[in-house]
């Protein structure tokens, strides 16, 4: 049985922590029965934790959706990273579990203060297995331990599941949605298990914003001599097919419901807030204490909550989509998303919007989202609905979503013509299988050789058949750091070209004006000019070490009038610290 106390760790804890490191907060001892916390206190504490968490979550969501227009860049960032309904439930359960433990901690500290004892080892937590079961059940953590049924072999031998389960019949959860990222190296948390470096001990740790302005941001752009801007755009499309970090739903502190970036202009690190300090001499953001940043949600049973599941394990983060290259970016990674995108009145088609695309259908409008994308007053165009919630982020990415919706429907119509006896489900799944194979082929045959080069592709080797003992799950450092190299390929201009590959009448647009602006697809020429710009103009060079990320992304990310824009370089660095990536 695991009991925590607030004194330096001994060997029994050292053996349970990554790399044998010590932990100043936890020690495991067997409590005396008379000191145990009562179940009634546990029940009350869980109720209070739910109230704290739900207050912050509901207030954050209400604040985010209070207006039909986002009011500041951090709103756009929150919308861009808004978790799926299933991910929201899991994240909420983990936070309730975590908050319960914090409240029990505070309760026992108060008991220790009132009842002073001569025993220098006053107990920090006195929890029995029964207490742990109560917390796990009432918080909802227990309900999210998925058990898969892979018995429908007729389906599994022919098609991929929507959520990635049962793709590997020997390891049915590998690569599935809503599972933890993998680790290559042990994480580096400030306290050994859950707080990021810089949470308390800030000396010697420069602000992520300072690192971005000094080492990452550049106003200069050198065109890539070999590759077009489509190299970048395919990378983003592929990335959104294989990983999506679950961010905290709340932008308010769970402890008191306050916005930690608003308190006396101080960057206050209280869950889930981990704001980025702004240097006093910052070239752009002067007089502002910090840039908003919220931590990624933890997986139940890791970090703080792991103490009650047989061993101390570090805080882990979750991938809310499938890790396989399976075109989930087109179709979604859950039953709800799949059904919301299918045109059930047709034979296997995806929904489309045929009336506004100048003869070429666009994506359907997302009528169920209570917030609209950016739009001028005279052009009320809602956000579009796609297999990935992030499709609305910028026009190039939205254009890719559009042509892959069209590609599915093209294939489905041909399959129906060839096989009139097939029903809609058969047509849909066969078309989906082909689209997934196209994405794999483009990635491994066309895209990866340009990214990895001859030596890299030689290390990858040729495909020799399915390997069930290789875990397809995404590595945390890949999703959080390595694959973000693509940010260095982004050209700060969205080129829009006509059939002669000259700028269209509406002209090219700077990237910061292409964020969350789907109305431009409807009113300014459609998808074709943007796609021509992607394969008709160069990517930003990735070879110059002094041009890592263009200032359009570090100084004007999600820029809005009268509001301070975000910094993609700083956000990347802070996310790496949040996930405890080693140097």
Short mmCIF file of N, CA and C in Angstrom, two decimals, residues 484-559:
data_model
loop_
_atom_site.label_atom_id
_atom_site.label_comp_id
_atom_site.label_asym_id
_atom_site.label_seq_id
_atom_site.Cartn_x
_atom_site.Cartn_y
_atom_site.Cartn_z
N UNK A 484 8.26 19.47 -35.03
CA UNK A 484 7.99 20.89 -35.18
C UNK A 484 9.08 21.59 -35.99
N UNK A 485 10.05 20.81 -36.49
CA UNK A 485 11.04 21.39 -37.40
C UNK A 485 10.34 22.03 -38.60
N UNK A 486 9.13 21.52 -38.93
CA UNK A 486 8.39 22.05 -40.07
C UNK A 486 8.03 23.50 -39.94
N UNK A 487 8.03 24.03 -38.70
CA UNK A 487 7.76 25.45 -38.53
C UNK A 487 8.83 26.29 -39.21
N UNK A 488 10.01 25.71 -39.38
CA UNK A 488 11.09 26.42 -40.07
C UNK A 488 10.97 26.40 -41.58
N UNK A 489 9.97 25.68 -42.12
CA UNK A 489 9.75 25.64 -43.56
C UNK A 489 8.67 26.63 -44.01
N UNK A 490 8.01 27.28 -43.03
CA UNK A 490 6.83 28.07 -43.35
C UNK A 490 7.22 29.41 -43.96
N UNK A 491 6.75 29.64 -45.17
CA UNK A 491 6.94 30.93 -45.82
C UNK A 491 5.92 31.91 -45.24
N UNK A 492 6.31 33.13 -44.95
CA UNK A 492 5.38 34.08 -44.31
C UNK A 492 4.31 34.64 -45.25
N UNK A 493 4.31 34.20 -46.52
CA UNK A 493 3.32 34.66 -47.48
C UNK A 493 2.49 33.48 -47.97
N UNK A 494 1.17 33.63 -48.01
CA UNK A 494 0.30 32.68 -48.67
C UNK A 494 0.13 33.17 -50.11
N UNK A 495 0.77 32.44 -51.04
CA UNK A 495 0.68 32.84 -52.44
C UNK A 495 -0.60 32.29 -53.05
N UNK A 496 -1.27 33.13 -53.82
CA UNK A 496 -2.51 32.72 -54.49
C UNK A 496 -2.35 33.04 -55.98
N UNK A 497 -2.26 31.97 -56.78
CA UNK A 497 -1.88 32.11 -58.18
C UNK A 497 -2.99 31.66 -59.11
N UNK A 498 -3.10 32.34 -60.25
CA UNK A 498 -4.08 31.95 -61.26
C UNK A 498 -3.52 30.83 -62.14
N UNK A 499 -4.25 30.48 -63.18
CA UNK A 499 -3.84 29.35 -64.03
C UNK A 499 -2.55 29.63 -64.78
N UNK A 500 -2.14 30.90 -64.87
CA UNK A 500 -0.84 31.26 -65.47
C UNK A 500 0.24 31.41 -64.41
N UNK A 501 -0.09 31.05 -63.19
CA UNK A 501 0.83 31.11 -62.04
C UNK A 501 1.29 32.54 -61.75
N UNK A 502 0.36 33.46 -61.95
CA UNK A 502 0.55 34.84 -61.54
C UNK A 502 -0.43 35.15 -60.41
N UNK A 503 -0.13 36.13 -59.55
CA UNK A 503 -1.04 36.44 -58.43
C UNK A 503 -2.45 36.75 -58.92
N UNK A 504 -3.45 36.24 -58.20
CA UNK A 504 -4.83 36.51 -58.54
C UNK A 504 -5.15 37.97 -58.24
N UNK A 505 -6.30 38.44 -58.69
CA UNK A 505 -6.68 39.83 -58.53
C UNK A 505 -6.66 40.26 -57.06
N UNK A 506 -7.10 39.35 -56.16
CA UNK A 506 -7.12 39.67 -54.72
C UNK A 506 -5.72 39.71 -54.12
N UNK A 507 -4.74 39.15 -54.83
CA UNK A 507 -3.35 39.21 -54.40
C UNK A 507 -2.95 38.14 -53.40
N UNK A 508 -1.66 38.08 -53.12
CA UNK A 508 -1.14 37.21 -52.07
C UNK A 508 -1.46 37.85 -50.71
N UNK A 509 -1.39 37.06 -49.68
CA UNK A 509 -1.70 37.61 -48.36
C UNK A 509 -0.64 37.18 -47.35
N UNK A 510 -0.29 38.04 -46.40
CA UNK A 510 0.64 37.62 -45.34
C UNK A 510 -0.02 36.55 -44.47
N UNK A 511 0.80 35.69 -43.94
CA UNK A 511 0.29 34.53 -43.20
C UNK A 511 -0.62 34.94 -42.05
N UNK A 512 -0.28 36.03 -41.35
CA UNK A 512 -1.08 36.38 -40.18
C UNK A 512 -2.51 36.76 -40.53
N UNK A 513 -2.77 37.05 -41.81
CA UNK A 513 -4.14 37.34 -42.24
C UNK A 513 -4.85 36.10 -42.78
N UNK A 514 -4.15 34.98 -42.80
CA UNK A 514 -4.73 33.73 -43.30
C UNK A 514 -5.19 32.81 -42.18
N UNK A 515 -4.91 33.20 -40.91
CA UNK A 515 -5.33 32.38 -39.79
C UNK A 515 -6.84 32.49 -39.58
N UNK A 516 -7.50 31.33 -39.42
CA UNK A 516 -8.92 31.28 -39.06
C UNK A 516 -9.77 32.18 -39.97
N UNK A 517 -9.48 32.14 -41.26
CA UNK A 517 -10.18 33.03 -42.20
C UNK A 517 -10.80 32.25 -43.35
N UNK A 518 -11.73 31.33 -43.08
CA UNK A 518 -12.30 30.51 -44.16
C UNK A 518 -13.10 31.32 -45.16
N UNK A 519 -13.55 32.52 -44.78
CA UNK A 519 -14.33 33.33 -45.72
C UNK A 519 -13.52 33.64 -46.98
N UNK A 520 -12.19 33.64 -46.87
CA UNK A 520 -11.36 33.93 -48.03
C UNK A 520 -11.46 32.83 -49.09
N UNK A 521 -11.73 31.59 -48.67
CA UNK A 521 -11.93 30.52 -49.65
C UNK A 521 -13.21 30.77 -50.44
N UNK A 522 -14.20 31.35 -49.80
CA UNK A 522 -15.50 31.55 -50.43
C UNK A 522 -15.52 32.81 -51.28
N UNK A 523 -14.91 33.86 -50.80
CA UNK A 523 -15.05 35.18 -51.44
C UNK A 523 -13.83 35.60 -52.26
N UNK A 524 -12.71 34.86 -52.14
CA UNK A 524 -11.48 35.33 -52.78
C UNK A 524 -10.81 34.25 -53.63
N UNK A 525 -11.61 33.53 -54.40
CA UNK A 525 -11.01 32.68 -55.43
C UNK A 525 -11.00 31.20 -55.17
N UNK A 526 -11.39 30.73 -53.98
CA UNK A 526 -11.47 29.30 -53.73
C UNK A 526 -10.15 28.65 -53.41
N UNK A 527 -10.12 27.33 -53.58
CA UNK A 527 -8.98 26.51 -53.17
C UNK A 527 -7.86 26.53 -54.21
N UNK A 528 -8.23 26.55 -55.49
CA UNK A 528 -7.22 26.36 -56.55
C UNK A 528 -6.06 27.36 -56.49
N UNK A 529 -6.30 28.67 -56.32
CA UNK A 529 -5.17 29.60 -56.26
C UNK A 529 -4.21 29.30 -55.10
N UNK A 530 -4.75 28.84 -53.99
CA UNK A 530 -3.89 28.54 -52.83
C UNK A 530 -3.04 27.31 -53.11
N UNK A 531 -3.63 26.28 -53.71
CA UNK A 531 -2.87 25.08 -54.04
C UNK A 531 -1.78 25.38 -55.07
N UNK A 532 -2.11 26.23 -56.06
CA UNK A 532 -1.07 26.61 -57.03
C UNK A 532 0.06 27.35 -56.33
N UNK A 533 -0.28 28.17 -55.33
CA UNK A 533 0.75 28.86 -54.58
C UNK A 533 1.63 27.90 -53.79
N UNK A 534 1.04 26.82 -53.30
CA UNK A 534 1.81 25.85 -52.52
C UNK A 534 2.81 25.09 -53.39
N UNK A 535 2.38 24.66 -54.59
CA UNK A 535 3.34 23.91 -55.41
C UNK A 535 4.01 24.75 -56.48
N UNK A 536 3.67 26.06 -56.52
CA UNK A 536 4.28 26.94 -57.51
C UNK A 536 5.26 27.94 -56.93
N UNK A 537 5.42 27.94 -55.60
CA UNK A 537 6.37 28.84 -54.95
C UNK A 537 7.21 28.06 -53.95
N UNK A 538 8.38 28.59 -53.64
CA UNK A 538 9.35 27.86 -52.82
C UNK A 538 8.95 27.85 -51.35
N UNK A 539 9.36 26.78 -50.70
CA UNK A 539 9.30 26.76 -49.24
C UNK A 539 10.37 27.68 -48.69
N UNK A 540 10.25 28.03 -47.44
CA UNK A 540 11.32 28.77 -46.78
C UNK A 540 12.49 27.82 -46.58
N UNK A 541 13.71 28.30 -46.83
CA UNK A 541 14.89 27.44 -46.68
C UNK A 541 15.04 26.98 -45.24
N UNK A 542 15.41 25.74 -45.08
CA UNK A 542 15.62 25.18 -43.74
C UNK A 542 17.11 25.06 -43.42
N UNK A 543 17.96 25.52 -44.32
CA UNK A 543 19.40 25.29 -44.17
C UNK A 543 20.12 26.41 -43.42
N UNK A 544 19.52 27.59 -43.38
CA UNK A 544 20.19 28.71 -42.72
C UNK A 544 19.87 28.68 -41.22
N UNK A 545 20.89 28.45 -40.39
CA UNK A 545 20.68 28.33 -38.95
C UNK A 545 20.26 29.63 -38.30
N UNK A 546 20.36 30.74 -39.05
CA UNK A 546 19.97 32.04 -38.50
C UNK A 546 18.53 32.40 -38.89
N UNK A 547 17.85 31.52 -39.61
CA UNK A 547 16.47 31.77 -40.04
C UNK A 547 15.58 30.62 -39.59
N UNK A 548 15.53 30.35 -38.30
CA UNK A 548 14.82 29.18 -37.82
C UNK A 548 13.31 29.30 -38.02
N UNK A 549 12.69 30.32 -37.42
CA UNK A 549 11.25 30.55 -37.59
C UNK A 549 11.04 32.01 -37.95
N UNK A 550 10.25 32.25 -38.98
CA UNK A 550 10.05 33.62 -39.43
C UNK A 550 9.26 34.42 -38.41
N UNK A 551 9.54 35.70 -38.35
CA UNK A 551 8.91 36.58 -37.36
C UNK A 551 7.40 36.70 -37.57
N UNK A 552 6.89 36.33 -38.73
CA UNK A 552 5.44 36.30 -38.92
C UNK A 552 4.79 35.35 -37.92
N UNK A 553 5.55 34.32 -37.48
CA UNK A 553 5.05 33.34 -36.52
C UNK A 553 5.47 33.64 -35.10
N UNK A 554 6.57 34.33 -34.92
CA UNK A 554 7.01 34.65 -33.56
C UNK A 554 6.49 35.99 -33.07
N UNK A 555 6.09 36.87 -33.99
CA UNK A 555 5.63 38.20 -33.60
C UNK A 555 4.18 38.50 -33.98
N UNK A 556 3.59 37.65 -34.86
CA UNK A 556 2.24 37.98 -35.34
C UNK A 556 1.32 36.77 -35.35
N UNK A 557 1.63 35.76 -34.54
CA UNK A 557 0.80 34.55 -34.51
C UNK A 557 -0.59 34.88 -33.97
N UNK A 558 -1.60 34.58 -34.77
CA UNK A 558 -3.01 34.85 -34.41
C UNK A 558 -3.21 36.32 -34.04
N UNK A 559 -2.56 37.20 -34.79
CA UNK A 559 -2.62 38.63 -34.50
C UNK A 559 -4.04 39.15 -34.64
#
